[in-house]
Coordinates of N, CA, C and O in Angstrom, one line a residue:
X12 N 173.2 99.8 101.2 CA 173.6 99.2 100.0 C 174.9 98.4 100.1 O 175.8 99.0 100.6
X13 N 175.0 97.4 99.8 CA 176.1 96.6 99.9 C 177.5 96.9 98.9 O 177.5 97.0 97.7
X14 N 178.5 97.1 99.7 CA 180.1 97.2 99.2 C 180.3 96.4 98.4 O 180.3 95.2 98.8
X15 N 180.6 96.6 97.0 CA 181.2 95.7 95.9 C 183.0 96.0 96.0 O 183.7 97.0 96.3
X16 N 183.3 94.1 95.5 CA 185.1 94.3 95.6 C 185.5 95.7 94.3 O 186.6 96.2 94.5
X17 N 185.0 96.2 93.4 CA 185.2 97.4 92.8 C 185.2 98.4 93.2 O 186.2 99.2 93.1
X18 N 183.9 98.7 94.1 CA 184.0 99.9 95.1 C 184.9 100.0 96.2 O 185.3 101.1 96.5
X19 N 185.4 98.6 96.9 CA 186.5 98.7 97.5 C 188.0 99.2 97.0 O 188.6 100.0 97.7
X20 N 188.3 98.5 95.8 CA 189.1 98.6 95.5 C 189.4 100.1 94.6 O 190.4 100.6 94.2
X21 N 187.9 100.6 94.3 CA 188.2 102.2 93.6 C 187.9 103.3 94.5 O 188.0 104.5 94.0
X22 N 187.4 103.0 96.3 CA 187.2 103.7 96.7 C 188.3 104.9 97.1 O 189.3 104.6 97.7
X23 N 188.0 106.3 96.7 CA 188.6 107.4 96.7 C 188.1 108.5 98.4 O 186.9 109.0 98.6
X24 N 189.3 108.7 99.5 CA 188.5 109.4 100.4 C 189.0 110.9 99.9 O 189.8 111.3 99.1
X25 N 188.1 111.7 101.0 CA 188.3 112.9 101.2 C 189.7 112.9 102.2 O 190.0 111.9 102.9
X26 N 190.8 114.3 102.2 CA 191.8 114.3 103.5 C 191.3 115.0 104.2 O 190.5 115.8 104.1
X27 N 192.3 114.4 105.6 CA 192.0 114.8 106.6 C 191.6 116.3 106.6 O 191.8 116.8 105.5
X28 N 191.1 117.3 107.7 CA 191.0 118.5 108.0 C 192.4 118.8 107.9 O 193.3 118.0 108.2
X29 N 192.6 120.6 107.4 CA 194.1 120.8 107.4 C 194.2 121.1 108.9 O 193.3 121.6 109.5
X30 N 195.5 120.9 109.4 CA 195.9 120.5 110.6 C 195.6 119.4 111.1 O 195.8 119.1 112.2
X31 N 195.0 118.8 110.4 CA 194.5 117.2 111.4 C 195.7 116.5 110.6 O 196.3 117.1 109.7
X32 N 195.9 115.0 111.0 CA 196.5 113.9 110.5 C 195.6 113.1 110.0 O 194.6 113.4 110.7
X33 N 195.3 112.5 109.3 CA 194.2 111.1 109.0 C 194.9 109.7 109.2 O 196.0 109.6 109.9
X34 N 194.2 108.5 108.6 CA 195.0 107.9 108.4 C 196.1 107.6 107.5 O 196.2 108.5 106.5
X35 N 197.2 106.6 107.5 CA 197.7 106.6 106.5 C 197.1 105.9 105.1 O 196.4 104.9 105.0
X36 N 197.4 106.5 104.5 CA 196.9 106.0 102.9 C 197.2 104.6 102.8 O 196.3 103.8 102.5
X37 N 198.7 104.3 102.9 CA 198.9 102.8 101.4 C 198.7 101.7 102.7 O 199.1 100.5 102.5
X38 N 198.0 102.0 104.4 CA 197.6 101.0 105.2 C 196.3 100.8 104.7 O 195.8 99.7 104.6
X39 N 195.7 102.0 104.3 CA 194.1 102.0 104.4 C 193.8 101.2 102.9 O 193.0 100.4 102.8
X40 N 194.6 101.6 101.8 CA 194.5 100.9 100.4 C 194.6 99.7 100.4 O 193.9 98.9 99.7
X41 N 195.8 99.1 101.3 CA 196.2 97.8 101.5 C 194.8 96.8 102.2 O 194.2 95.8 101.8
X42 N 194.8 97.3 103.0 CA 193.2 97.2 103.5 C 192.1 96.5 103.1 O 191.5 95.4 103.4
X43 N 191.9 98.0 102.0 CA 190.7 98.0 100.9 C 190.5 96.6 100.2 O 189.5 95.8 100.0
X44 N 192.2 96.7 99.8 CA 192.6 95.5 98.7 C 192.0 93.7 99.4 O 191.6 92.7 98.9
X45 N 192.5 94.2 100.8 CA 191.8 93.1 101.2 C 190.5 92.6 101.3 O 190.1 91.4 101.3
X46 N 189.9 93.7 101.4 CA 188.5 93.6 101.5 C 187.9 93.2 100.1 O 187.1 92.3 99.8
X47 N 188.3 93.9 99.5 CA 187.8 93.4 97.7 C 188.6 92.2 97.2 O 188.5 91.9 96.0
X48 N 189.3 91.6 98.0 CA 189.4 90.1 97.7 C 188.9 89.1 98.3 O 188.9 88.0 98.0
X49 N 188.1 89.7 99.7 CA 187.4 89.1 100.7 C 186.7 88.7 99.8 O 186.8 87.5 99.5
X50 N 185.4 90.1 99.1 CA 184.6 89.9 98.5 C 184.5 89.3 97.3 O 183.4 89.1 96.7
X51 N 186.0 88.8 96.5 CA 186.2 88.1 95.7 C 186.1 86.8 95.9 O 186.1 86.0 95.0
X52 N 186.0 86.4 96.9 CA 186.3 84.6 97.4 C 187.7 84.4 97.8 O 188.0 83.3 98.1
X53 N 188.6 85.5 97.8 CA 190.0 85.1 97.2 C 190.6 85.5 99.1 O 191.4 84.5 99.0
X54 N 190.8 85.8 100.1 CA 190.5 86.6 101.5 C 189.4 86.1 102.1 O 188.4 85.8 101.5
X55 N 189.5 86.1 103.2 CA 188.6 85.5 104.6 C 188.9 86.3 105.6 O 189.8 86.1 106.4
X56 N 188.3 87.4 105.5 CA 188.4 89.0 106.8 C 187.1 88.6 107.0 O 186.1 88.3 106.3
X57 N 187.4 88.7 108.1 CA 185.8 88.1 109.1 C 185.1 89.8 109.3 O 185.9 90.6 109.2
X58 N 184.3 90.1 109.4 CA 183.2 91.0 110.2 C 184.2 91.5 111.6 O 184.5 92.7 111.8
X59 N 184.5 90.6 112.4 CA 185.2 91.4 113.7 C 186.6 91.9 112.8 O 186.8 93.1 113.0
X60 N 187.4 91.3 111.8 CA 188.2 91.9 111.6 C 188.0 93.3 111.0 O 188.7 94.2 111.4
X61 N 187.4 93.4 110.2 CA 187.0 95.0 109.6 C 186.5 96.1 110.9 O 186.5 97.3 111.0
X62 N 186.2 95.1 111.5 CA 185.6 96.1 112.9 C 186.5 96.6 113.8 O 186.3 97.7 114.3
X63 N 187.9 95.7 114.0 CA 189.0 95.9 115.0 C 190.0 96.7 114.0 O 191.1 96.9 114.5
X64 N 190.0 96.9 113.4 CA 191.0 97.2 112.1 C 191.3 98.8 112.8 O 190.5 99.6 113.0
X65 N 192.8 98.9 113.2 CA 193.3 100.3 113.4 C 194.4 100.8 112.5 O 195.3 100.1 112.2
X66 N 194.4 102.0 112.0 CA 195.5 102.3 110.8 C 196.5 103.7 111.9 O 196.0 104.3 112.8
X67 N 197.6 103.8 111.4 CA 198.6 104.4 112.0 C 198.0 105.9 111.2 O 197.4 105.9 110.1
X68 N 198.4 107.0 112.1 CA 198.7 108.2 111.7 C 199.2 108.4 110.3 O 200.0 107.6 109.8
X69 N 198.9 109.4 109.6 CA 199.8 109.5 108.6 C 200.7 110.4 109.0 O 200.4 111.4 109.7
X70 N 201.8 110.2 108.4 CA 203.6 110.9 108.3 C 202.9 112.4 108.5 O 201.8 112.9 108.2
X71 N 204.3 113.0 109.1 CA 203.9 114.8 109.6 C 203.8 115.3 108.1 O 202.7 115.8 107.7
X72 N 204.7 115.1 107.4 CA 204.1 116.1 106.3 C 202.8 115.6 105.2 O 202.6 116.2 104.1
X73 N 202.4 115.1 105.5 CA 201.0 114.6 104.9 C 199.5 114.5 105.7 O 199.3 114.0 106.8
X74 N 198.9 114.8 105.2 CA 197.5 114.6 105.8 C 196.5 113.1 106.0 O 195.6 112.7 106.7
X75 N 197.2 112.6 105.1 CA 196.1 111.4 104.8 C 195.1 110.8 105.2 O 194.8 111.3 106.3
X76 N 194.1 110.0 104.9 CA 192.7 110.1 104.4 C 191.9 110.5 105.9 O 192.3 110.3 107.0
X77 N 190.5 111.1 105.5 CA 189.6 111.0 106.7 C 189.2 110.2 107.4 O 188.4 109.3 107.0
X78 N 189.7 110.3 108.7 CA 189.3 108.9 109.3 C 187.5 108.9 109.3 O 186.9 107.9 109.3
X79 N 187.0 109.8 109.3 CA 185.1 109.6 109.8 C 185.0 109.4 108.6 O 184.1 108.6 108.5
X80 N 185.6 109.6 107.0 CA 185.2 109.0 106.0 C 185.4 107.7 105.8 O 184.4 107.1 105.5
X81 N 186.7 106.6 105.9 CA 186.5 105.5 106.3 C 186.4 104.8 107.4 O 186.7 103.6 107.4
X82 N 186.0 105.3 108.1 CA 185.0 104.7 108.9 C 184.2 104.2 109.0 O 183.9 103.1 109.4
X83 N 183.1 105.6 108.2 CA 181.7 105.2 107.6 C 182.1 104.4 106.7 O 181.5 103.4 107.0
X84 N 182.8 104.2 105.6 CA 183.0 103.3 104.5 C 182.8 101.8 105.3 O 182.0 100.9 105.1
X85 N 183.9 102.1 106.1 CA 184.2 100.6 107.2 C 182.9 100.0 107.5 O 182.6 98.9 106.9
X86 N 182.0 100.6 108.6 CA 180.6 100.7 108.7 C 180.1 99.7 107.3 O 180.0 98.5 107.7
X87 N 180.0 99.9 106.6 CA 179.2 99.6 105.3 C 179.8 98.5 104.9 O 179.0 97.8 104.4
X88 N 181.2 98.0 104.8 CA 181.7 97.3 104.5 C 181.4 95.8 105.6 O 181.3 94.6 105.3
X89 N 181.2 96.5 107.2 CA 180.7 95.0 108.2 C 179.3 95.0 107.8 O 179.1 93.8 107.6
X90 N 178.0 95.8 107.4 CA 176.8 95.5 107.1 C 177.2 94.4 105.5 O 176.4 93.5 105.3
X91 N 178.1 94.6 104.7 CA 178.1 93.7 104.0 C 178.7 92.1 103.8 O 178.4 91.1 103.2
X92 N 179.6 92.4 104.8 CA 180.3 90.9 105.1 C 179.2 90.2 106.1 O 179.0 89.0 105.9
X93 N 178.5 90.9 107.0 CA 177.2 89.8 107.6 C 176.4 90.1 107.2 O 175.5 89.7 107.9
X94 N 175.9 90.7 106.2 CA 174.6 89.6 105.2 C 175.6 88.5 104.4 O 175.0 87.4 104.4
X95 N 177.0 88.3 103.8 CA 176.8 87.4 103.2 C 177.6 86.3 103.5 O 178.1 85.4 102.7
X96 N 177.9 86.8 105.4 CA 178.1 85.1 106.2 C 176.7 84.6 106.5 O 176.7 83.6 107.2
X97 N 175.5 85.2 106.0 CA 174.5 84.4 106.1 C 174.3 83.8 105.3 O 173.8 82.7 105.5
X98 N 174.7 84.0 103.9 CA 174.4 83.6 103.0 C 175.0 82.3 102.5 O 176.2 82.2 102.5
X99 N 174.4 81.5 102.2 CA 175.0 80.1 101.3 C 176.3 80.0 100.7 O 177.3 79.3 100.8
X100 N 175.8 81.0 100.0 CA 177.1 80.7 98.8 C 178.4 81.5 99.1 O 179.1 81.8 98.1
X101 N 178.8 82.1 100.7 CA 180.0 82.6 100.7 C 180.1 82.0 102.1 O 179.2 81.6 102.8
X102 N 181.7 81.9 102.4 CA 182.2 81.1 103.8 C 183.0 82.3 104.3 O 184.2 82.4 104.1
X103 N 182.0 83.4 105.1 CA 182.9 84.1 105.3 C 182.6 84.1 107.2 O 181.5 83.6 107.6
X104 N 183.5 84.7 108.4 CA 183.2 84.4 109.5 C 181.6 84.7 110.0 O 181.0 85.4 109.2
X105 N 181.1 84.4 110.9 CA 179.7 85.0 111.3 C 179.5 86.4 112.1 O 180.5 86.7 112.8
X106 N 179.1 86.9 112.0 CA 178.6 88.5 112.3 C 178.5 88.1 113.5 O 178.0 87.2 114.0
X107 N 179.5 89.6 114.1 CA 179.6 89.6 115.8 C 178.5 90.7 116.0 O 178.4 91.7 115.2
X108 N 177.7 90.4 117.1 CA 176.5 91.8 117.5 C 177.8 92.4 118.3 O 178.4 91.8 119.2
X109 N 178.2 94.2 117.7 CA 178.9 95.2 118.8 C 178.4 96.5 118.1 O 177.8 96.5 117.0
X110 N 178.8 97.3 118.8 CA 178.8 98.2 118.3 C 179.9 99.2 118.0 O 180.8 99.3 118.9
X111 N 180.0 100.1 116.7 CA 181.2 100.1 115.7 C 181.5 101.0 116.8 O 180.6 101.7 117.3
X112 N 183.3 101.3 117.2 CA 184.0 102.2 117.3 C 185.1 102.2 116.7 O 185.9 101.7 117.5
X113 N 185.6 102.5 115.9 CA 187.2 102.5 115.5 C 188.1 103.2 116.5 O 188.1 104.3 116.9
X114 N 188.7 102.2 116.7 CA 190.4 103.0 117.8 C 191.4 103.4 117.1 O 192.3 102.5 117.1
X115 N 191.8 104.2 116.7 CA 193.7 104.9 116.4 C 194.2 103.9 117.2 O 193.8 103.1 118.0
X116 N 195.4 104.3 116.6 CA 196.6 103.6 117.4 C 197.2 104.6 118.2 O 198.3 104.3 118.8
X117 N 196.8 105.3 118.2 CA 197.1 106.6 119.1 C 196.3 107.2 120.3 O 195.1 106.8 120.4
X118 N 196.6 107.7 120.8 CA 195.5 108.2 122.2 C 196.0 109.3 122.5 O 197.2 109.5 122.4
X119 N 195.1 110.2 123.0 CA 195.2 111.2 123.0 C 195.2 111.7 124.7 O 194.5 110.9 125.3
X120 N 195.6 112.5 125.4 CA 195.7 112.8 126.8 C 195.4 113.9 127.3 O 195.5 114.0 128.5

């Protein structure tokens, strides 16, 4: 089902597992916000960019959001920007064929 700029912009995640970190929050909001102006006409985030998109750790004393919850959100949000770089009536970039992995900006050893 296709991501509305509302749902972007009201989407609410689950936090991280305790002991885990997630992402940070006001990166991942800031984000959102973009994306629901993408979807407004108002922003031009291409398909690769929602795909390449990495968010920092969140701060030690916070948990911040699930990364496999926006992820999959993320997921849903590239199935909606290429249907509607097909479409006529939006100029948004053309859908790259890959397949989704989100990177941290972190790595683990």
């Amino acid at each position: 089902m296709p991501v509305t700029a509302f749902e972007a912009r009201t989407r609410q995640f689950d936090r991280a597992p305790i002991g885990a970190r997630g992402y940070h929050e006001p990166a991942v909001d800031a984000f959102l916000e973009r994306v629901a102006a993408t979807l407004d006409g108002d922003d031009d985030l291409s398909v690769s960019d929602v795909h390449d998109v990495a968010f920092a750790k969140a701060p030690l004393s916070k948990r911040g959001y699930d990364p496999a919850a926006v992820d999959a959100f993320l997921r849903d949000v590239e199935g909606t920007l290429a249907g509607l770089s097909q479409s006529a009536d939006y100029h948004i970039a053309p859908a790259l064929e890959h397949t989704h992995s989100r990177k941290p900006l972190w790595r683990r050893r």
